[in-house]
Every structure is written in structure tokens, then in C-alpha cells.
Amino acid sequence: SSSSSSSSSEAVPREAARAQHMGGAASQDGELEPEVSDHGSRGGVEDETSAGTSEVNVDTAGEPNAEIDVVALREEAQRHRRKTACTVLNKETGQYEFLSVWAMTPRQMGHLGVGVELYFQFIKQMGFVFLFMALLSLPALLSNFAGSMVEESSMLNRAFGMLSVANLGTCPSSGCQSFAQVQERCAFVLRLPLFYEREEDTCDLRVKDIAEWIGFLDGLAILTFMGFGMFFAHSWIPRIVRETDDANTTPADYTVWIPSLPKYLPDADDHANYPEKLAEHFRQVLRSAARDPIEDPFAVQVVTVVHGYDGAIMQFGEKGNHMQDQENARLLRLRAQAQGKEKSAAKHEKHISGLDDKIRKIEKRLRTQARMTDDTRSVCSAFVTFTHEEYKDRVLDEYRFANHALFKLCQPEGLRFGGQRLNVVKACDPTDLYWENLDYDYRKRMMRKGVIVFFTFLVLVVCSVVIASLESISGDQAPEVLKTTWIVANTPASGSACLSFCSWDLFSSPSCTLDGQSSKTWPTARLFDASGTIADIVELNGECSNPWRLCDNLAGNSSSRAWLGIEFDSAQAVKCMKVRQHSVTSAHELRILSCASGAAPENASVLASWDPAAHCQAMELVYPASAHSSGSLSVVPDTSCATDPASYIEFEVATLAKADSVGSPVGNPSLNCFCRQQASNNLAGFMTPPWSTPAEELCKEWSQEMTMTYLKVGGSVLAITVLNEVLLVIYSYFIAWERLCTVTELAKSQLGKLFLSQFVNTGLLMLLVNANIKQYPSVLAFIKVLSIGEGSYHDMTGQWYTVVGTTLILTVLAKVASSSASPIVMSQVVHPLMERFYSKKKLTQETLNAVYTLPEWNLSLRLAEGMNIIFCVVMYSGGMPILYLVGALYCLTSYWIDKRSLLRGSHRPPAYKEDVVMMSVNMLPVAAFLHTAVAAWTFGNQALLPSDWSTLQPLAESLFGITEARYLEVMESYRMGVMEGLTMDFMRARFLDFSRKGTWLLMLIFLACSVFYIASYLWALVLRPFLSPFAFLSKELILSCARGCAKRCGWSLPPRDTKISVSWEEAKLEMEAKGMTTSYRLADNEKYHAAYKALQHTHSLVKAQTLAKASEAAWAAARWSSEDCASIEIGSTKVEQ
């Protein structure tokens, strides 16, 4: 506005601009006061820009004074900090006092907003609910801990796995030799009575016996969770809102909001007096009310009109911030000059020049807005404050039909304003407003919301790719063993002293199918046993008339001579075996061993005393189904490891195993077991350098690999935590761009987006990335691109819980730690350091106040983090009941940490409405639904929690479209390795497991939740838009009929409004004593002081520029002689020659 080459005509605006940059409004010939409306306090109306400007002392030269009392400024800044914090004014001392952290209850925090009060009540009660759920799941937790099914090389995985359902039960001392034995395994052995000796492998209670109770208690726990959610949403929140509203007075109790008004009134004079016209309209509405009209000329106290700035308030705020920084920079420059620091003064001068350029650019963008006055601007909405709360309620009652579009079309003329139908709603608190967005076009806002939804989905896709790109978490997966020599041997528990084979076939396919290679196609060097080389390869004979046979008396021997070996020309990866035995001497248990090239001697005399178990790598025991057909026997390394020091692996055996190893040390069972045994007493000292002892040196590579494994797990947890924090920053920009009208709306938007992204990263992707999915529904085919479903697990097995479950628990614990610590760190560490550092360079009251003001307390962020943890805990707690204790720890800890952070280290929060907490509580049924799905899937796994079919089986068969016969066929094909990966047939079979006795209650809850959500979405998307107006009309008709009947019968009805509220003026004094904002004006909202200052500065510049142009035009029109002296009056300013 002040960029012109005419020095004579621009002298006034240039000085005005200079003074306004410093907060003043002085010109050469006098003061240019900004436009200020001064209305009476009773029955008056005001505009949103009606307030005085802030002043800063300047010297006669127009420059700020370098002599500043910094101590006084800081004392005022500290007072400002207390005033804007969660404090209460002590009328006796005149000081603002902090509220007590320990004595203050959530009910006493209602004056901070009902949303804040409900948050603390919700998080506290949720903690006690988790404790009760943990109590219900305590039998399951103890049963898990008492088991012995987890066998993991990683001590971390084993420790957490022992607390999960993967550890439930105990196999006999000889091991579970078949799937039937796994199902019939013992839960635990009761140690009473103690006065007689128990037989080995005695079982007092099987897993099958307790499965139904474990599932039932889990169902009760989740019903408790659902009941709490329903109670809190439908009973607790409405009651607290009513009680808080009655106990605390806010400006919203007296104010209504009209979100849509006529942009212009037909008459220009009427439009200039828009607030007064609107006030008169509502006075008339009260006078002409259908029932109990109100005749009060001062019924309307204040009208605050929101003018259309085309979204420019945000730019005015930016300009105001630059002006404050420029004013501070001038003072710093003067101080540097007074101290003789020329370089520092030049630096500040450069900063001033840069800020001046930024201000000019903003003024250029605001050129159109700067040329307009509020009298000519459009009107977007308005806030109308009444003298009494009853007046507000009466107006809302008169406009109750306008809440439905169908009835709004028939709105009476008396309720319309300027010919336009109005929608009148209860106003929010003044601190809940985003003034920069109130005038933003509704259609543009909806378009932005659509764009934000798209980018939110895009961010989730990127997060999925990032997490999926990390290595899929896997436990002790069976490594591929490449060896030239393979041996099958008898065992002491086989039930036979002899081996007698009719055929023996080895396969490279895990399912013993011919799609891979087999021993029939591999070039064979020799077939041998303890007696020497066998001339001919054993081949299948129709009647098995000439089988291979070798016997040995195993009694008292540590090894057996009853073994058969085969050596190939090259190393082969054997993954499956089939064997046919002679029916007379058939073994029920066999041991497979793999040997390196040259390990088996060729001399027959040496073979007679050679022990394969001492020179070869042992595989897991296999159990042939029958003598005629063994079935497909999986060949995988034996990863079991003795914990008794007497049974530890010898150093020489481990050395030989390492020399024979060609792959990962962890993948070598003997070496892996030896190193685990050696590290059991001193893990950190054994795995970290220097490796001084022979055992440490032998396990050096093993230690390095295990360290990298732990680092990968920690890195995965850290990556997810950091990614969630990055998403917080990204979504803060997204939501700001969305241009929402209130802080509550922004909090709800932020809550939804942050919770969804964090839960997907923390809880869902962990499951999907590690899943082995072979068949996708057609609508989900796109997820193949995201590398989802390429993991190692097609079912939630014991290994899934010991590996993926461990990472999940660590991730939740890391999130609990970061979420709980961040508020304290920000308020007690970061902010004091920033205050100490930045306050040294602040010499104005406004900039110093900004530094001393405590940080914001973000309700939506706290709720998003809390709901993420609650969802993860509830979703996976069926198989890992220890998570209930983690959830209780988080909730109760967060209650006190957030309370301390809010009452001692945070700026007074906006008056959040109950909508934010209600949104969170409404999510709880989704968490319960996910819990029932995951828990029923886990408990239906017959290898984890075996149980018989319940009476719900026929219902499940009809719902999931699978019969029991088909179920047995599918599950057998998976157990035999014929099928692998998650397919639709497998999913239907596993859904049928929901009808087991261990999951019948969970299945009923799962079906009830499914029906509930189908009905809810049907109502919300289809029925409610059409039926809600008629439901409202039916309610009104019933009430009207009841009043009519009561009147005819002579019954007396209670008055419509029985409560008597204090007047606005009295309530205003009470609210100001609590430090509350009482005005809806932009000027009175502390957050927009900079924007208001820039707005008034722009008005003054335009006014001065207009006056200067008028002066120049008048001077050009008049021709005065040099001897004459006269003056002309233009407006209220004299321009003299």
C-alpha cells in the first residue's frame, strides 16, 4: 500500500505504515485512529473487528526506545503464562494459582471443558476395566506359564512365548509323537498329594478339559469391555454433559450460532447495520413465540458477525506475526547499536529488511481485501448472545424444525431473515473457534476433505510399503539342509529292536510330492548300513518278500546299530520322507540324520562301531502312520535344546558341528544349542567382545548373528514408532489444509486419521505382512502390490505367537513408553529449554509472552495414541493375556501423567466438546469385534487349544458353507503338507472351528457384532436420511397430543423452563475470574491478537492512503498564490499550504 514514487502524496501513509509496524498509528498531522465500534453494554451489538489496537511506546523519531526494563517484561510474561495456564484467579491476592494435581478430580475439571473432563474419566475407568479383564484371564495366563511347549533359540522370543497360548500344555517325556497326542496333551500336573510318588507322565488335567473354561472366561472379559463401552457412551457421557453444563457457566450457555446468513441485505444502510438488524430479528422471534412469548427489549446482549474475508484471516495472522518479529528486531538493533556491536546491528537490520519484504508480499496478496471495509463485506455467519440462558433455549426451540432439511423448506416467514431460511444451533465455546476458517466456502471445504481422504489413503499405502519392505519377521524356521549322506535310524522308544524296510524314499518337496526331485532321480553313490555296503538299492516290492533288515539290542546302549544310510553323488536338500516297513518288525518312531561328505566311513569294520548320532546332524523324530504306509514324514532339523547342565552338548561335538556347517550358525541345531546353553548364565558377557574363552570364540559368529536378530527386532519396533511420529507431522499439515471451523472438528479429524494410521502400522500390518496368503478375494487383489501376504504363516500357530507376538508386545511397550513420556518431556524439559534460549532475544511484551506461554495439550493426539494401544491390547489379548496388564498400566499411568502435564505444564486447552471422547468410545465395539475374530481363530486352532465340537456346529456349517467331512479333508491336507498358504477353503475350515466348545461364546459375540455392524451401516447410510425426519415429526406429534389432552382434562403441566439463570453480565464476571474467554470477537481471542493487529494495520494503511489521494486531488484542483495562505478541510483532517 505504501509503494509509490510520489514523496509528497505518500508521506502520510509511509509514516502511518512505519508507526503501524511498531503498533502505533501516528501520522505527520495527527493520529489516525482505526475503525472502532463502541456499543453499549446492554442491548448493544458489535462487529468481530471492534476493539482497540495494542500500543507500543515510541520516541519522537518514531523509533522504539532502546532502554527497556527486561525484568518487568519477564515478570509480566510470567504472569501472562499463569493467566493462560490451567489456573484460577485468587481474588484476595490477585494472583493466578495452579490447580492441585493430586486433589483435583476429573469432575472438578469441568470448567476446562467437558471433553477434557470426559477424557480423564474414560482413561481412568478404562484402566480399571483392563484390570478386571486381567483378573478374568488370570487362569489362562497361569496355565500358559505352566506349560512347556515353546522351543525357541531366541531367549527373548521364548520369554514372551511362555506367557502366550503357544506354551499351553505339556507333552509326555518322549514328546508328542502324533497330532493326536498334541490334542491330548496335559495341561498341568497337580502336585497333591505329596506323600506318595507320582508315576512319570501322569496328567491330572488335559488341555481339552480346560479349553472351554479358558474360552468362556475370555468371552466374559470381552463382554465386560463391550458393556463398559455401551455404559460410558449411552449413560455416563450424557449425564456428565448435563451435570457439567449445570455446574459450569460458559459463553455457549447464552449463545446461538447461525451458520448461514444472507450475504448481503437489499438495502445498503441495512447491510451496514447488519448486527442491529439481526438482533432485532431475534427479539421479534422471542416476542412472537408460539408459547410463552418473551417481551424484553434487551433480550439480545451481543451480536458478533463473521464477515467474509475469503479465508484471508490466516494471512493477516501471518502478517501480524511478522510485524511482531519486526518490532522485536528493531529493539535488538537499537540495543546492539548502543552496545557498539555493529555486526550484530547490521544482522538485525538485514532481518528487518527481510521481514519488511515478507509483509509487502502479504499486503500485495491482500490488496483486494485491504480495499474493502466491513460495511461492504459479505456476511457468512453470526453469534448471538442473549441476556438469559432461557432466551437462548427458547430460540433453539423455535428453530428446532430447521435441523431437518425437509422441514426447513416450510420454515415460516417470521423465522426467516432477509428472506433466507435460517438454521440456528447452540454455539460452541469461543476458544473452540477457528476464525480463519469460518468464512471459508463450504463447497471448497468439502472438496478439500475429499482430497485429504485420498491423500490419507495414499499415506497408508506408503506406510504399508515401507513396513512390508522390512524383512518379514520369522522365528526358527527350518533351514534348508544340504548334505550328501542321509540316515534313518531306530530309537529306544520305537517299540522294536529291528528295522525292516520294504522301501525308503526321500523327497525335496515338503509334502513328498513328485513336483520336486526324489532319491529315485538323484545319482546315488552307495547304500550302506552298520554291516557294510549293500549291493542293491532297496526297491518297493509288491509283497515285500525280501526286505532290508537289521536288528540290535538297544537295552543299555546309547546308540543303535539298526540304521540305514544312503550317500548321493552331490549334496541334496531332503524335506520329506516316505517309508514302508515289514509288518512283523515295524518301528513306531524313527530318527533322521544328515551327514557331511566323508563323515560316514567306507570301511565295513569301522562302520560296525560308527555312531551316526555323534557325527551327523539330527532331524526331528518322525512317527510312521502304519507299517504299510508311513505317510508323508517331514524332515526338519531338531531344534530342541536341553536345559539340564548334565545334558549339555560337549565342546568337541559343537566344534565338529561348526566345521560341518555351511550355512547360518543359528541354523545349525547342534552349534545353536551349544551356544544357547553356554550363554544361558551370562548372555551379555558371552555375546559381546572380547571373545576370550574357547566357547566364546567358537560361538563368535552365532553371537554376532543373534545380536543382529535382536537389532532387527528393535529396529522394526523403532521404525514403527518413528513412522507414527512422522505421520503426526504429516497429518497436522493435512488437517490444517482442510480448513475446519472448530477445534473440536479438527480434533475429531485428527483423532480419526492418526488412530487409523497408527493402528494400521502397529496392529494390522504386523499381522498381514507375516501372513502367507495364497488366495485373495477379487476386490483385494491390489494388496499383492504392497507385498502383503508373502510372509511365513498361514495360521496363528505357536510359532506365530512366540515370534510375531513378541515383536507385537515390544512394539506396544515401546508405544506405551513414548506416549507416556512425551507430555512430560515436552512440558518439563523441552519447553523450559526453549524458554531459556529464546527469551534472551525477545524484547517486546508480545514476543516474550509467546515464548513464556506453555505448550498446547493436544486432546486428539492423546486419544489417538491411547485408542491405538487399547485396540492392539484388546485385539491380541486372547492369545496373549499379559496384554491386559500392559493396557491397565498404560491407562492408569497416562491418567496421572496427562493430569500433571495439563495442570502444571500446558496452556489452557480449548473448551472441547464431548464429541471427541464420544467418537473414541464409539470405536470400542470395533475393538471387541476384532478380539472375537482373532481369539476365536486362535482358540479354534486344535494344536493350541484342542476342544470338541459344540452344539453350534450345525449353525456354523450353514453359515460358513463347509461340512465336517470337508473340514477334515482340508485340515489333513495342510497337516500333511499337500496344501500350504492361506486359501479360501482353509479360511472356511478355520471359521468352522469357531463352533468348538472352547470358542462357542466368542462365536456368538462375533455373530452378534457382525449383525450389529450390518444393521448400523444400513441405518446410517440408507434408512436414517429418509426416516429421521419422520421419527422427529412423530415425537413432536406425540408431545403435542399429550399437551392437548392435558389441557382439555384440566391437568397442569410444569413450566417449559423451570430453571432461572443469572444474567449475562453476572455470568461474565464469574467466567473472567476463572480465566475463561467470554467474547466471540476476533479481537478478544488471544490466539488471534497478531491477526487482529495486522487487520487494523491494514485498515489504517488504506485509510491513510485514501486520505493522501484525496489531499493530492484537492491540491491539484486548487491554485494558490505564494502570498496566500489558506486551508481546506477534507473529512476531519486539515491540509494546509
Coordinates of N, CA, C and O in Angstrom, one line a residue, residues 9-64:
S9 N 2.8 12.9 -1.9 CA 1.5 12.3 -1.7 C 1.6 11.1 -0.7 O 0.6 10.8 -0.1
E10 N 2.8 10.5 -0.6 CA 2.9 9.3 0.2 C 3.5 9.5 1.5 O 3.8 8.6 2.2
A11 N 3.7 10.8 1.9 CA 4.3 11.0 3.2 C 3.5 10.5 4.3 O 4.0 9.9 5.2
V12 N 2.2 10.8 4.3 CA 1.3 10.3 5.4 C 1.2 8.8 5.5 O 1.5 8.2 6.5
P13 N 0.9 8.1 4.4 CA 0.8 6.7 4.5 C 2.1 6.0 4.9 O 2.2 5.0 5.6
R14 N 3.2 6.6 4.4 CA 4.5 6.0 4.7 C 4.8 6.1 6.2 O 5.3 5.2 6.9
E15 N 4.5 7.3 6.8 CA 4.7 7.4 8.3 C 3.7 6.5 9.0 O 4.0 6.0 10.1
A16 N 2.5 6.5 8.5 CA 1.4 5.6 9.1 C 1.9 4.2 9.1 O 1.7 3.5 10.1
A17 N 2.4 3.8 8.0 CA 2.9 2.4 7.9 C 4.0 2.1 8.9 O 4.1 1.1 9.5
R18 N 4.9 3.1 9.0 CA 6.1 3.0 9.9 C 5.6 2.8 11.3 O 6.0 2.0 12.1
A19 N 4.7 3.7 11.7 CA 4.1 3.7 13.0 C 3.4 2.4 13.3 O 3.5 1.8 14.3
Q20 N 2.6 2.0 12.3 CA 1.8 0.8 12.5 C 2.6 -0.5 12.6 O 2.3 -1.5 13.2
H21 N 3.8 -0.5 11.9 CA 4.7 -1.6 12.0 C 5.1 -1.8 13.4 O 5.5 -2.8 13.9
M22 N 5.1 -0.6 14.2 CA 5.6 -0.7 15.6 C 4.4 -0.7 16.5 O 4.5 -0.7 17.7
G23 N 3.2 -0.8 16.0 CA 2.0 -1.0 16.8 C 1.3 0.3 17.0 O 0.2 0.3 17.6
G24 N 1.7 1.5 16.5 CA 1.1 2.7 16.7 C 0.3 3.1 15.5 O 0.2 2.4 14.5
A25 N -0.2 4.4 15.5 CA -1.0 4.8 14.3 C -0.8 6.3 14.1 O -1.7 7.0 13.9
A26 N 0.4 6.8 14.2 CA 0.7 8.3 14.1 C 1.0 8.7 12.7 O 1.6 8.0 12.0
S27 N 0.6 9.9 12.4 CA 0.9 10.5 11.1 C 1.6 11.8 11.3 O 1.8 12.3 12.5
Q28 N 1.8 12.5 10.2 CA 2.5 13.8 10.4 C 1.6 14.8 11.1 O 2.1 15.6 12.0
D29 N 0.4 14.8 10.8 CA -0.5 15.9 11.2 C -1.4 15.5 12.4 O -2.2 16.2 12.9
G30 N -1.3 14.3 12.8 CA -2.1 13.8 13.9 C -2.2 12.3 13.9 O -1.5 11.6 13.2
E31 N -3.1 11.7 14.8 CA -3.3 10.3 14.9 C -4.4 9.8 14.0 O -5.4 10.5 13.9
L32 N -4.1 8.7 13.3 CA -5.2 8.1 12.5 C -5.7 6.9 13.3 O -5.1 5.9 13.4
E33 N -6.8 7.1 13.9 CA -7.4 6.0 14.8 C -8.0 5.0 13.9 O -8.7 5.3 12.9
P34 N -7.9 3.7 14.2 CA -8.5 2.6 13.4 C -10.0 2.7 13.7 O -10.5 3.3 14.6
E35 N -10.7 1.9 12.8 CA -12.2 1.9 12.9 C -12.6 1.1 14.1 O -12.3 -0.1 14.2
V36 N -13.2 1.7 15.1 CA -13.6 1.0 16.3 C -15.1 1.3 16.5 O -15.5 2.5 16.5
S37 N -15.9 0.3 16.8 CA -17.3 0.4 17.1 C -17.4 0.3 18.6 O -17.0 -0.6 19.2
D38 N -18.0 1.3 19.2 CA -18.2 1.4 20.6 C -19.7 1.3 20.9 O -20.4 2.3 20.8
H39 N -20.2 0.2 21.3 CA -21.6 0.0 21.6 C -21.9 -0.1 23.0 O -21.0 -0.5 23.8
G40 N -23.1 0.1 23.4 CA -23.4 0.0 24.8 C -23.4 -1.4 25.3 O -23.4 -2.4 24.5
S41 N -23.3 -1.6 26.6 CA -23.1 -2.9 27.2 C -24.5 -3.7 27.2 O -24.5 -4.9 27.3
R42 N -25.6 -3.0 27.2 CA -26.9 -3.6 27.3 C -27.6 -3.4 26.0 O -27.9 -2.3 25.6
G43 N -28.0 -4.5 25.4 CA -28.7 -4.4 24.2 C -27.8 -4.0 23.0 O -28.3 -3.7 21.9
G44 N -26.5 -3.9 23.2 CA -25.7 -3.5 22.1 C -25.3 -4.6 21.2 O -25.4 -5.7 21.5
V45 N -24.7 -4.2 20.1 CA -24.2 -5.2 19.1 C -22.8 -4.7 18.7 O -22.4 -3.6 18.9
E46 N -22.0 -5.7 18.3 CA -20.6 -5.3 17.9 C -20.2 -6.2 16.8 O -20.7 -7.3 16.5
D47 N -19.2 -5.7 16.1 CA -18.6 -6.4 14.9 C -17.4 -7.2 15.4 O -16.8 -7.0 16.5
E48 N -17.0 -8.2 14.6 CA -15.9 -9.0 15.1 C -14.5 -8.3 15.0 O -13.6 -8.7 15.6
T49 N -14.5 -7.1 14.4 CA -13.2 -6.3 14.4 C -13.3 -5.1 15.3 O -12.5 -4.2 15.2
S50 N -14.3 -5.1 16.2 CA -14.5 -3.9 17.1 C -13.7 -4.0 18.4 O -14.2 -4.6 19.3
A51 N -12.5 -3.6 18.4 CA -11.7 -3.5 19.6 C -10.5 -2.6 19.3 O -10.1 -2.4 18.1
G52 N -9.9 -2.0 20.3 CA -8.8 -1.1 20.1 C -7.5 -1.9 19.8 O -7.4 -3.1 20.0
T53 N -6.5 -1.2 19.3 CA -5.3 -1.8 18.9 C -4.3 -1.7 20.1 O -4.4 -0.9 21.0
S54 N -3.4 -2.7 20.0 CA -2.3 -2.7 21.1 C -1.3 -1.6 20.8 O -1.1 -1.2 19.6
E55 N -0.7 -1.0 21.8 CA 0.2 0.1 21.7 C 1.5 -0.2 22.2 O 1.7 -1.0 23.1
V56 N 2.5 0.4 21.5 CA 3.9 0.2 21.9 C 4.5 1.6 22.0 O 4.3 2.5 21.1
N57 N 5.2 1.9 23.1 CA 5.8 3.3 23.2 C 6.9 3.5 22.2 O 7.7 2.7 21.9
V58 N 6.9 4.7 21.6 CA 7.9 5.1 20.6 C 8.4 6.4 20.9 O 7.8 7.2 21.7
D59 N 9.6 6.7 20.4 CA 10.2 8.0 20.7 C 9.7 9.0 19.7 O 8.9 8.7 18.8
T60 N 10.2 10.2 19.8 CA 9.8 11.3 18.9 C 10.2 11.1 17.5 O 9.6 11.6 16.6
A61 N 11.2 10.3 17.3 CA 11.6 10.0 15.9 C 10.8 8.8 15.3 O 11.1 8.4 14.2
G62 N 9.9 8.2 16.0 CA 9.2 7.1 15.5 C 9.9 5.8 15.7 O 9.4 4.8 15.2
E63 N 11.0 5.8 16.5 CA 11.7 4.5 16.7 C 11.4 4.0 18.1 O 11.2 4.9 19.0
P64 N 11.4 2.7 18.4 CA 11.2 2.2 19.7 C 12.4 2.6 20.6 O 13.5 2.8 20.1

